[in-house]
C-alpha cells in the first residue's frame, strides 16, 4: 500500500522531505555510524536539495550521497546529475558529505556499469532512496520499452547497475536496478503537479503494464513500502 503525503505548496513539501531525510540519516548514523542517501536528478528536487543542505545538526561527514541514475556525461557537463547534486545539495552544511559517483569515465555506460557494479552491489542497505518520475512514467533511468528494462525491473537481478539507451531522452545513461533501489530502509517518490499525479494513478490501474509505465513496478512491489511526497 502506498502512503501519500500531500502538501499545500512545493516549498512546504521541500521542507518536510528535508526534515524526514535529515531525521532518517541521523537515526542511521546513531544506529550504525553512517547514513546512505540516494537521490534523483531533474528540476523537481532542487528546492529539497537546497533546504536539506542547510541542516546544521546532521553530521554530514558520516553521510554518503549517491544517485539513482546518471546521464553518461562528464561531471562538468551541463546535463550531469552529479553536477546538479554538487551545486544544490553538497553545499552549505553538507560540503563534508561523501559522494559516490555513477560516472566512471569509461567510454560507454556498458563498460561503466561493469566497472562499478561490484562497488554498488557491496554498499549496505540504503537508508533513504528518493525517486522522481517523468511524464512517461519512467523512474531513475528505467525508461518504457527499452531493451534494458527487463533486467532493470527484475526484482531478483544480481546487478546494481545497468546501461540504458532511451529513445525518448538525450544521452546514454547508467541506472540503478529496481533490485538495488529496493534495498533500502525507506523509499520515497517525490513528484509535483497534477499531471504527474494522474500518470502515477494510471500506472497502478489493472490495465497498465510496467513495460509501458515502469513506475508501476515500484508502486506495486511488496518488498519496501513506498511513500509519496506530493504537492500541486
Coordinates of N, CA and C in Angstrom, one line a residue:
X1 N 0.8 -1.2 0.0 CA 0.0 0.0 0.0 C 0.9 1.2 0.0
X2 N 0.6 2.2 -0.9 CA 1.4 3.4 -1.0 C 0.8 4.4 0.0
X3 N 1.7 5.2 0.6 CA 1.3 6.2 1.6 C 1.5 7.6 1.0
X4 N 0.5 8.3 0.8 CA 0.6 9.7 0.2 C 0.8 10.7 1.3
X5 N 1.7 11.6 1.1 CA 2.0 12.7 1.9 C 1.7 14.0 1.1
X6 N 0.6 14.6 1.2 CA 0.2 15.7 0.3 C 0.4 17.1 1.0
X7 N 1.0 18.0 0.3 CA 1.3 19.3 0.9 C 0.7 20.4 0.1
X8 N 0.4 21.5 0.8 CA -0.3 22.6 0.1 C 0.6 23.5 -0.8
X9 N 1.9 23.3 -0.7 CA 2.8 24.0 -1.6 C 4.1 23.2 -1.8
X10 N 4.8 23.5 -2.8 CA 6.1 22.8 -3.1 C 7.1 23.2 -2.1
X11 N 7.1 24.4 -1.6 CA 8.0 24.8 -0.5 C 7.8 24.0 0.7
X12 N 6.6 23.8 1.1 CA 6.3 23.0 2.3 C 6.7 21.6 2.1
X13 N 6.5 21.0 0.9 CA 6.9 19.7 0.6 C 8.5 19.6 0.7
X14 N 9.2 20.5 0.2 CA 10.7 20.5 0.3 C 11.1 20.5 1.7
X15 N 10.5 21.4 2.5 CA 10.8 21.5 4.0 C 10.6 20.2 4.7
X16 N 9.4 19.6 4.4 CA 9.1 18.3 5.1 C 9.9 17.1 4.7
X17 N 10.2 17.1 3.4 CA 11.0 16.0 2.9 C 12.4 16.1 3.4
X18 N 12.9 17.4 3.5 CA 14.3 17.6 4.0 C 14.3 17.2 5.5
X19 N 13.2 17.5 6.2 CA 13.2 17.2 7.7 C 13.2 15.6 7.8
X20 N 12.4 15.0 7.0 CA 12.3 13.5 7.0 C 13.7 12.9 6.7
X21 N 14.3 13.4 5.6 CA 15.6 12.9 5.2 C 16.7 13.1 6.3
X22 N 16.7 14.3 6.9 CA 17.7 14.5 8.0 C 17.5 13.6 9.2
X23 N 16.2 13.4 9.5 CA 15.9 12.6 10.7 C 16.3 11.1 10.4
X24 N 16.0 10.7 9.2 CA 16.3 9.3 8.8 C 17.8 9.1 8.8
X25 N 18.6 10.0 8.3 CA 20.0 9.9 8.2 C 20.6 10.0 9.6
X26 N 20.1 10.8 10.5 CA 20.6 11.0 11.8 C 20.4 9.7 12.6
X27 N 19.2 9.0 12.4 CA 18.9 7.8 13.1 C 19.9 6.7 12.6
X28 N 20.2 6.7 11.3 CA 21.1 5.7 10.7 C 22.5 5.9 11.3
X29 N 23.0 7.1 11.4 CA 24.3 7.4 12.0 C 24.3 6.9 13.4
X30 N 23.3 7.2 14.2 CA 23.2 6.7 15.6 C 23.3 5.2 15.7
X31 N 22.6 4.6 14.7 CA 22.5 3.1 14.8 C 23.7 2.4 14.3
X32 N 24.2 2.8 13.1 CA 25.3 2.1 12.5 C 26.5 2.9 12.2
X33 N 26.5 4.2 12.5 CA 27.6 5.0 12.3 C 27.7 5.8 11.0
X34 N 26.8 5.5 10.1 CA 26.8 6.1 8.8 C 25.5 6.1 8.1
X35 N 25.2 7.1 7.3 CA 23.9 7.1 6.6 C 24.1 7.2 5.1
X36 N 23.2 6.5 4.4 CA 23.3 6.4 2.9 C 22.0 6.9 2.3
X37 N 22.2 8.0 1.4 CA 21.1 8.6 0.8 C 21.2 8.6 -0.7
X38 N 20.2 8.1 -1.4 CA 20.1 8.0 -2.8 C 19.1 9.1 -3.3
X39 N 19.6 9.9 -4.3 CA 18.7 11.0 -4.8 C 18.6 10.9 -6.3
X40 N 17.7 11.7 -6.8 CA 17.5 11.7 -8.3 C 17.7 13.1 -8.8
X41 N 18.0 13.2 -10.1 CA 18.2 14.5 -10.8 C 16.9 15.1 -11.2
X42 N 17.1 16.1 -12.1 CA 15.9 16.9 -12.6 C 15.7 18.1 -11.8
X43 N 14.6 18.9 -12.2 CA 14.3 20.1 -11.6 C 13.5 20.0 -10.3
X44 N 12.7 18.9 -10.2 CA 11.9 18.7 -9.0 C 12.6 18.8 -7.7
X45 N 13.7 18.1 -7.5 CA 14.3 18.0 -6.2 C 15.2 19.2 -5.8
X46 N 15.4 20.2 -6.7 CA 16.3 21.3 -6.4 C 16.0 22.0 -5.1
X47 N 14.7 22.4 -4.9 CA 14.4 23.1 -3.6 C 14.6 22.2 -2.4
X48 N 14.3 20.9 -2.5 CA 14.6 20.0 -1.5 C 16.1 19.9 -1.2
X49 N 16.9 19.8 -2.2 CA 18.4 19.8 -2.1 C 18.8 21.0 -1.3
X50 N 18.4 22.1 -1.7 CA 18.9 23.4 -1.1 C 18.5 23.5 0.3
X51 N 17.3 23.0 0.6 CA 16.8 23.1 2.0 C 17.6 22.1 2.9
X52 N 17.7 20.9 2.4 CA 18.5 19.9 3.2 C 19.9 20.3 3.4
X53 N 20.5 20.9 2.4 CA 21.9 21.3 2.6 C 22.2 22.3 3.7
X54 N 21.2 22.9 4.2 CA 21.3 23.9 5.3 C 21.1 23.3 6.7
X55 N 20.9 22.0 6.7 CA 20.7 21.3 8.0 C 22.1 21.2 8.7
X56 N 22.2 22.0 9.8 CA 23.5 22.0 10.5 C 23.6 21.1 11.7
X57 N 22.5 20.3 12.0 CA 22.6 19.4 13.1 C 23.0 18.0 12.7
X58 N 22.9 17.7 11.4 CA 23.3 16.4 10.9 C 24.8 16.4 10.7
X59 N 25.4 15.2 11.1 CA 26.9 15.0 10.9 C 27.1 14.6 9.5
X60 N 27.2 15.5 8.6 CA 27.4 15.2 7.2 C 28.6 14.4 6.8
X61 N 29.6 14.5 7.7 CA 30.8 13.7 7.4 C 30.6 12.2 7.5
X62 N 29.5 11.8 8.0 CA 29.1 10.4 8.2 C 27.9 10.1 7.2
X63 N 27.8 10.8 6.2 CA 26.7 10.6 5.2 C 27.4 10.4 3.8
X64 N 26.9 9.3 3.1 CA 27.2 9.1 1.7 C 26.0 9.4 0.9
X65 N 26.2 10.2 -0.2 CA 25.1 10.5 -1.1 C 25.5 9.9 -2.5
X66 N 24.5 9.3 -3.1 CA 24.7 8.9 -4.5 C 23.4 9.1 -5.3
X67 N 23.5 8.7 -6.5 CA 22.3 9.0 -7.4 C 21.7 7.7 -7.9
X68 N 20.4 7.8 -8.1 CA 19.6 6.6 -8.7 C 20.0 6.4 -10.1
X69 N 20.4 7.4 -10.8 CA 20.8 7.3 -12.2 C 21.7 8.4 -12.6
X70 N 22.3 8.3 -13.8 CA 23.2 9.4 -14.3 C 23.2 9.3 -15.8
X71 N 23.2 10.5 -16.4 CA 23.5 10.6 -17.8 C 25.0 10.3 -18.0
X72 N 25.3 9.7 -19.2 CA 26.7 9.3 -19.4 C 27.5 10.5 -20.0
X73 N 27.7 11.5 -19.1 CA 28.4 12.7 -19.5 C 29.4 13.0 -18.3
X74 N 30.4 13.7 -18.6 CA 31.4 14.1 -17.6 C 30.7 14.9 -16.5
X75 N 31.3 14.9 -15.3 CA 30.6 15.6 -14.2 C 30.6 17.1 -14.4
X76 N 31.4 17.7 -15.3 CA 31.3 19.1 -15.5 C 30.4 19.5 -16.7
X77 N 29.7 18.5 -17.2 CA 28.7 18.7 -18.3 C 27.4 19.3 -17.7
X78 N 26.8 20.2 -18.5 CA 25.6 20.9 -18.0 C 24.5 19.9 -17.7
X79 N 24.5 18.7 -18.3 CA 23.4 17.8 -18.1 C 23.7 16.7 -17.0
X80 N 24.8 16.9 -16.4 CA 25.2 15.9 -15.4 C 24.4 16.0 -14.1
X81 N 23.8 14.9 -13.6 CA 23.1 14.9 -12.4 C 24.1 15.1 -11.2
X82 N 25.3 14.6 -11.4 CA 26.3 14.8 -10.3 C 26.6 16.3 -10.1
X83 N 26.7 17.0 -11.2 CA 26.9 18.4 -11.1 C 25.7 19.1 -10.4
X84 N 24.5 18.7 -10.7 CA 23.3 19.2 -10.0 C 23.4 19.0 -8.5
X85 N 23.8 17.8 -8.1 CA 23.9 17.5 -6.7 C 25.0 18.3 -6.0
X86 N 26.1 18.5 -6.6 CA 27.2 19.3 -6.0 C 26.7 20.7 -5.9
X87 N 26.0 21.2 -6.9 CA 25.7 22.6 -7.0 C 24.5 23.0 -6.0
X88 N 23.7 22.0 -5.7 CA 22.5 22.3 -4.9 C 22.4 21.6 -3.6
X89 N 23.0 20.4 -3.4 CA 22.9 19.6 -2.2 C 24.2 19.7 -1.4
X90 N 25.3 19.4 -2.1 CA 26.6 19.3 -1.3 C 27.2 20.7 -1.2
X91 N 26.4 21.6 -0.6 CA 26.7 23.0 -0.3 C 26.4 23.3 1.1
X92 N 26.7 24.5 1.6 CA 26.4 24.9 2.9 C 26.9 23.9 4.0
X93 N 26.0 23.4 4.8 CA 26.4 22.5 5.9 C 26.8 21.1 5.3
X94 N 26.4 20.8 4.1 CA 26.6 19.5 3.6 C 27.9 19.2 2.8
X95 N 28.8 20.2 2.8 CA 30.0 20.0 2.0 C 30.9 18.9 2.5
X96 N 30.7 18.4 3.7 CA 31.6 17.3 4.2 C 31.0 16.0 3.9
X97 N 29.9 15.9 3.2 CA 29.3 14.6 2.9 C 30.2 13.9 1.8
X98 N 30.2 12.6 1.8 CA 30.9 11.8 0.7 C 29.9 11.6 -0.4
X99 N 30.5 11.6 -1.6 CA 29.6 11.3 -2.8 C 30.2 10.1 -3.6
X100 N 29.3 9.2 -3.9 CA 29.6 8.0 -4.7 C 29.1 8.2 -6.1
X101 N 30.0 8.4 -7.0 CA 29.7 8.8 -8.4 C 29.3 7.6 -9.2
X102 N 28.3 7.8 -10.1 CA 27.9 6.7 -11.0 C 28.6 6.8 -12.4
X103 N 29.5 7.8 -12.5 CA 30.2 8.1 -13.7 C 31.7 7.6 -13.5
X104 N 32.1 6.6 -14.3 CA 33.4 6.0 -14.2 C 34.4 6.7 -15.1
X105 N 34.0 7.4 -16.1 CA 34.9 7.9 -17.1 C 35.1 7.0 -18.3
X106 N 34.6 5.8 -18.2 CA 34.7 4.8 -19.3 C 34.0 5.3 -20.6
X107 N 34.4 4.7 -21.7 CA 33.8 5.2 -23.0 C 32.3 5.0 -23.1
X108 N 31.8 3.9 -22.6 CA 30.3 3.7 -22.7 C 29.8 3.4 -21.3
X109 N 28.4 3.5 -21.1 CA 27.8 3.1 -19.8 C 27.9 1.6 -19.6
X110 N 27.9 0.8 -20.7 CA 28.1 -0.6 -20.5 C 29.4 -0.9 -19.8
X111 N 30.5 -0.3 -20.2 CA 31.7 -0.5 -19.5 C 31.7 0.0 -18.1
X112 N 31.1 1.2 -18.0 CA 31.0 1.8 -16.7 C 30.2 1.0 -15.7
X113 N 29.0 0.4 -16.2 CA 28.2 -0.4 -15.3 C 29.0 -1.6 -14.8
X114 N 29.8 -2.2 -15.8 CA 30.6 -3.4 -15.4 C 31.7 -3.0 -14.4
X115 N 32.2 -1.8 -14.6 CA 33.3 -1.3 -13.7 C 32.8 -1.1 -12.3
X116 N 31.6 -0.5 -12.2 CA 31.1 0.0 -10.9 C 30.1 -1.0 -10.2
X117 N 29.7 -2.0 -10.9 CA 28.6 -2.9 -10.4 C 29.0 -3.5 -9.0
X118 N 30.2 -4.0 -8.9 CA 30.6 -4.7 -7.7 C 30.6 -3.7 -6.5
X119 N 31.1 -2.5 -6.8 CA 31.1 -1.4 -5.7 C 29.7 -1.1 -5.2
X120 N 28.8 -0.9 -6.1 CA 27.5 -0.5 -5.7 C 26.6 -1.7 -5.2
X121 N 27.0 -2.9 -5.6 CA 26.3 -4.1 -5.1 C 26.8 -4.3 -3.6
X122 N 28.0 -3.9 -3.3 CA 28.6 -4.2 -2.0 C 28.2 -3.1 -1.0
X123 N 27.6 -2.0 -1.4 CA 27.2 -1.0 -0.5 C 26.1 -1.6 0.4
X124 N 26.0 -1.1 1.7 CA 25.0 -1.7 2.5 C 23.6 -1.2 2.1
X125 N 22.6 -1.7 2.8 CA 21.2 -1.3 2.6 C 21.2 0.2 2.8
X126 N 20.6 0.9 1.8 CA 20.4 2.3 1.9 C 19.5 2.7 3.0
X127 N 19.6 3.9 3.5 CA 18.7 4.4 4.5 C 17.5 5.1 3.9
X128 N 17.7 5.8 2.7 CA 16.7 6.5 2.1 C 16.9 6.6 0.6
X129 N 16.0 6.2 -0.2 CA 16.1 6.3 -1.7 C 14.9 7.3 -2.1
X130 N 15.2 8.3 -2.7 CA 14.2 9.3 -3.2 C 14.2 9.3 -4.7
X131 N 13.1 8.8 -5.3 CA 13.0 8.7 -6.7 C 12.1 9.8 -7.3
X132 N 12.3 10.1 -8.5 CA 11.4 11.0 -9.2 C 10.7 10.2 -10.3
X133 N 9.9 10.9 -11.1 CA 9.1 10.2 -12.1 C 8.9 11.2 -13.3
X134 N 9.2 10.7 -14.5 CA 8.9 11.5 -15.7 C 7.5 11.4 -16.1
X135 N 7.1 12.3 -17.1 CA 5.7 12.3 -17.6 C 5.4 11.0 -18.3
X136 N 6.4 10.2 -18.7 CA 6.2 9.0 -19.4 C 6.2 7.8 -18.4
X137 N 6.3 8.1 -17.1 CA 6.2 7.1 -16.0 C 7.6 6.4 -15.8
X138 N 8.7 7.0 -16.4 CA 10.0 6.4 -16.1 C 10.4 6.8 -14.7
X139 N 11.2 6.0 -14.1 CA 11.8 6.4 -12.8 C 13.3 6.0 -12.8
X140 N 14.2 6.7 -12.1 CA 15.6 6.5 -12.3 C 15.8 6.7 -13.8
X141 N 16.6 5.8 -14.5 CA 16.6 5.8 -15.9 C 16.1 4.5 -16.5
X142 N 15.0 4.0 -15.8 CA 14.3 2.9 -16.3 C 13.1 3.4 -17.2
X143 N 13.4 3.5 -18.4 CA 12.5 4.1 -19.4 C 11.6 3.0 -20.0
X144 N 10.4 3.4 -20.4 CA 9.5 2.4 -21.0 C 10.0 1.9 -22.3
X145 N 9.8 0.6 -22.5 CA 10.0 -0.1 -23.8 C 11.4 0.0 -24.3
X146 N 12.4 0.0 -23.4 CA 13.8 -0.1 -23.7 C 14.4 -1.5 -23.5
X147 N 15.4 -1.9 -24.3 CA 15.9 -3.2 -24.1 C 16.4 -3.5 -22.7
X148 N 16.9 -2.5 -22.0 CA 17.4 -2.8 -20.7 C 16.3 -2.9 -19.6
X149 N 15.1 -2.6 -19.9 CA 14.0 -2.5 -18.9 C 13.8 -3.9 -18.2
X150 N 13.8 -5.0 -18.9 CA 13.5 -6.3 -18.3 C 14.5 -6.6 -17.2
X151 N 15.8 -6.3 -17.5 CA 16.8 -6.6 -16.5 C 16.7 -5.5 -15.4
X152 N 16.4 -4.3 -15.8 CA 16.3 -3.2 -14.8 C 15.2 -3.4 -13.8
X153 N 14.0 -4.0 -14.2 CA 12.9 -4.2 -13.3 C 12.9 -5.5 -12.6
X154 N 13.8 -6.4 -12.9 CA 13.8 -7.7 -12.3 C 14.2 -7.6 -10.9
X155 N 13.2 -7.9 -10.0 CA 13.5 -7.8 -8.5 C 14.6 -8.7 -8.0
X156 N 14.9 -9.7 -8.8 CA 15.9 -10.7 -8.4 C 17.3 -10.5 -9.1
X157 N 17.4 -9.3 -9.8 CA 18.6 -9.1 -10.6 C 19.8 -9.1 -9.7
X158 N 20.9 -9.7 -10.1 CA 22.1 -9.7 -9.3 C 22.9 -8.4 -9.5
X159 N 22.5 -7.6 -10.4 CA 23.2 -6.4 -10.7 C 22.7 -5.2 -10.0
X160 N 23.6 -4.3 -9.6 CA 23.2 -3.0 -9.1 C 22.9 -1.9 -10.1
X161 N 23.6 -2.1 -11.3 CA 23.7 -1.0 -12.3 C 23.5 -1.6 -13.7
X162 N 22.8 -0.9 -14.5 CA 22.7 -1.3 -15.9 C 22.9 0.0 -16.8
X163 N 23.3 -0.3 -18.1 CA 23.4 0.8 -19.1 C 22.0 0.9 -19.7
X164 N 21.6 2.1 -20.1 CA 20.3 2.4 -20.7 C 20.5 3.4 -21.9
X165 N 19.8 3.1 -23.0 CA 19.9 4.0 -24.1 C 18.4 4.3 -24.5
X166 N 17.9 5.4 -23.8 CA 16.5 5.7 -24.0 C 16.3 6.4 -25.4
X167 N 15.2 6.0 -26.1 CA 14.9 6.6 -27.4 C 14.2 8.0 -27.2
X168 N 13.7 8.3 -26.1 CA 12.9 9.5 -25.9 C 13.6 10.5 -25.1
X169 N 14.9 10.3 -24.7 CA 15.6 11.3 -23.9 C 17.1 11.4 -24.3
X170 N 17.7 12.5 -24.1 CA 19.1 12.6 -24.6 C 20.1 11.9 -23.7
X171 N 21.2 11.5 -24.3 CA 22.3 10.8 -23.6 C 22.0 9.4 -23.2
X172 N 23.0 8.6 -23.5 CA 23.1 7.2 -22.9 C 23.2 7.4 -21.3
X173 N 22.8 6.4 -20.6 CA 22.7 6.6 -19.1 C 23.1 5.3 -18.4
X174 N 23.3 5.5 -17.1 CA 23.5 4.4 -16.2 C 22.5 4.5 -15.1
X175 N 21.9 3.4 -14.7 CA 20.8 3.4 -13.8 C 21.0 2.3 -12.7
X176 N 20.6 2.6 -11.5 CA 20.4 1.5 -10.5 C 19.3 0.7 -11.0
X177 N 19.4 -0.6 -10.7 CA 18.3 -1.5 -11.0 C 17.2 -1.4 -9.9
X178 N 16.0 -1.9 -10.2 CA 15.0 -1.9 -9.2 C 15.4 -2.7 -8.0
X179 N 16.1 -3.8 -8.2 CA 16.6 -4.7 -7.1 C 17.5 -3.9 -6.1
X180 N 18.4 -3.1 -6.7 CA 19.3 -2.3 -5.8 C 18.6 -1.2 -5.1
X181 N 17.6 -0.5 -5.9 CA 16.9 0.6 -5.3 C 16.0 0.1 -4.1
X182 N 15.5 -1.1 -4.2 CA 14.6 -1.6 -3.1 C 15.4 -2.0 -1.9
X183 N 16.7 -2.1 -2.0 CA 17.4 -2.5 -0.8 C 17.7 -1.2 0.0
X184 N 16.6 -0.7 0.6 CA 16.6 0.5 1.4 C 15.6 0.4 2.5
X185 N 15.9 1.2 3.6 CA 15.0 1.2 4.7 C 13.8 2.1 4.4
X186 N 14.0 3.1 3.6 CA 12.9 4.0 3.3 C 12.9 4.3 1.8
X187 N 11.7 4.3 1.2 CA 11.6 4.5 -0.3 C 10.6 5.6 -0.5
X188 N 11.0 6.7 -1.2 CA 10.1 7.9 -1.4 C 10.0 8.1 -2.9
X189 N 8.8 8.5 -3.4 CA 8.6 9.1 -4.7 C 8.3 10.5 -4.5
X190 N 9.1 11.4 -5.1 CA 8.9 12.9 -5.0 C 8.4 13.4 -6.3
X191 N 7.1 13.8 -6.3 CA 6.5 14.3 -7.5 C 5.7 15.6 -7.3
X192 N 5.6 16.4 -8.3 CA 4.8 17.6 -8.2 C 4.0 17.8 -9.4
X193 N 2.8 18.4 -9.2 CA 2.0 18.7 -10.4 C 0.9 17.7 -10.6
X194 N -0.3 18.2 -11.0 CA -1.5 17.3 -11.2 C -1.2 16.3 -12.3
X195 N -0.5 16.7 -13.3 CA -0.2 15.7 -14.4 C 0.5 14.5 -14.0
X196 N 1.5 14.7 -13.1 CA 2.3 13.5 -12.7 C 1.5 12.7 -11.7
X197 N 0.6 13.3 -10.9 CA -0.3 12.6 -10.1 C -1.2 11.7 -10.9
X198 N -1.7 12.2 -12.0 CA -2.5 11.4 -12.9 C -1.8 10.3 -13.6
X199 N -0.5 10.5 -14.0 CA 0.3 9.5 -14.5 C 0.5 8.3 -13.5
X200 N 0.8 8.7 -12.3 CA 1.0 7.7 -11.3 C -0.2 6.9 -11.1
X201 N -1.4 7.5 -10.9 CA -2.6 6.8 -10.7 C -2.9 5.9 -11.9
X202 N -2.6 6.3 -13.1 CA -2.9 5.5 -14.3 C -2.0 4.3 -14.2
X203 N -0.7 4.5 -13.8 CA 0.3 3.4 -13.8 C -0.2 2.2 -12.9
X204 N -0.9 2.5 -11.9 CA -1.3 1.4 -10.9 C -2.7 0.8 -11.2
X205 N -3.3 1.2 -12.3 CA -4.5 0.6 -12.7 C -4.3 -0.8 -13.3
X206 N -5.3 -1.7 -13.2 CA -5.1 -3.1 -13.7 C -4.7 -3.1 -15.2
X207 N -5.2 -2.1 -15.9 CA -4.9 -2.1 -17.4 C -3.5 -1.7 -17.8
X208 N -2.7 -1.2 -16.9 CA -1.4 -0.7 -17.2 C -0.3 -1.9 -17.0
X209 N 0.8 -1.7 -17.6 CA 1.9 -2.7 -17.6 C 3.2 -1.9 -17.3
X210 N 4.1 -2.6 -16.5 CA 5.4 -2.0 -16.1 C 6.3 -1.7 -17.3
X211 N 6.1 -2.5 -18.4 CA 6.9 -2.2 -19.6 C 6.6 -0.9 -20.2
X212 N 5.3 -0.4 -20.1 CA 4.9 0.8 -20.6 C 5.0 2.0 -19.6
X213 N 4.9 1.6 -18.3 CA 4.9 2.6 -17.2 C 5.7 2.0 -16.1
X214 N 7.1 2.2 -16.2 CA 7.9 1.5 -15.2 C 7.7 1.8 -13.7
X215 N 7.1 3.0 -13.4 CA 6.9 3.3 -12.0 C 5.9 2.3 -11.4
X216 N 5.1 1.6 -12.2 CA 4.2 0.6 -11.7 C 4.9 -0.4 -10.9
X217 N 6.1 -0.8 -11.4 CA 6.9 -1.9 -10.7 C 7.3 -1.4 -9.3
X218 N 7.6 -0.1 -9.2 CA 8.0 0.5 -7.9 C 6.7 0.5 -7.0
X219 N 5.6 1.0 -7.5 CA 4.4 1.2 -6.7 C 3.8 -0.1 -6.2
X220 N 3.9 -1.1 -7.0 CA 3.1 -2.3 -6.6 C 4.0 -3.4 -6.0
X221 N 5.3 -3.2 -5.9 CA 6.1 -4.2 -5.2 C 5.8 -4.2 -3.7
X222 N 6.1 -5.4 -3.1 CA 5.7 -5.6 -1.7 C 6.9 -5.6 -0.8
X223 N 8.1 -5.4 -1.3 CA 9.3 -5.5 -0.5 C 9.6 -4.3 0.4
X224 N 9.4 -3.1 -0.2 CA 9.7 -1.9 0.6 C 8.6 -0.9 0.4
X225 N 7.9 -0.5 1.5 CA 6.7 0.4 1.4 C 7.2 1.7 0.7
X226 N 6.3 2.2 -0.2 CA 6.6 3.4 -0.9 C 5.8 4.6 -0.3
X227 N 6.5 5.7 0.1 CA 5.9 6.9 0.5 C 5.9 7.9 -0.7
X228 N 4.8 8.6 -0.9 CA 4.8 9.6 -2.0 C 4.7 10.9 -1.4
X229 N 5.6 11.8 -1.7 CA 5.6 13.2 -1.3 C 5.2 14.0 -2.4
X230 N 4.0 14.7 -2.3 CA 3.4 15.3 -3.4 C 2.9 16.7 -3.1
X231 N 3.0 17.6 -4.0 CA 2.3 18.9 -4.0 C 2.0 19.3 -5.4
X232 N 0.9 20.1 -5.5 CA 0.5 20.6 -6.9 C 1.5 21.6 -7.3

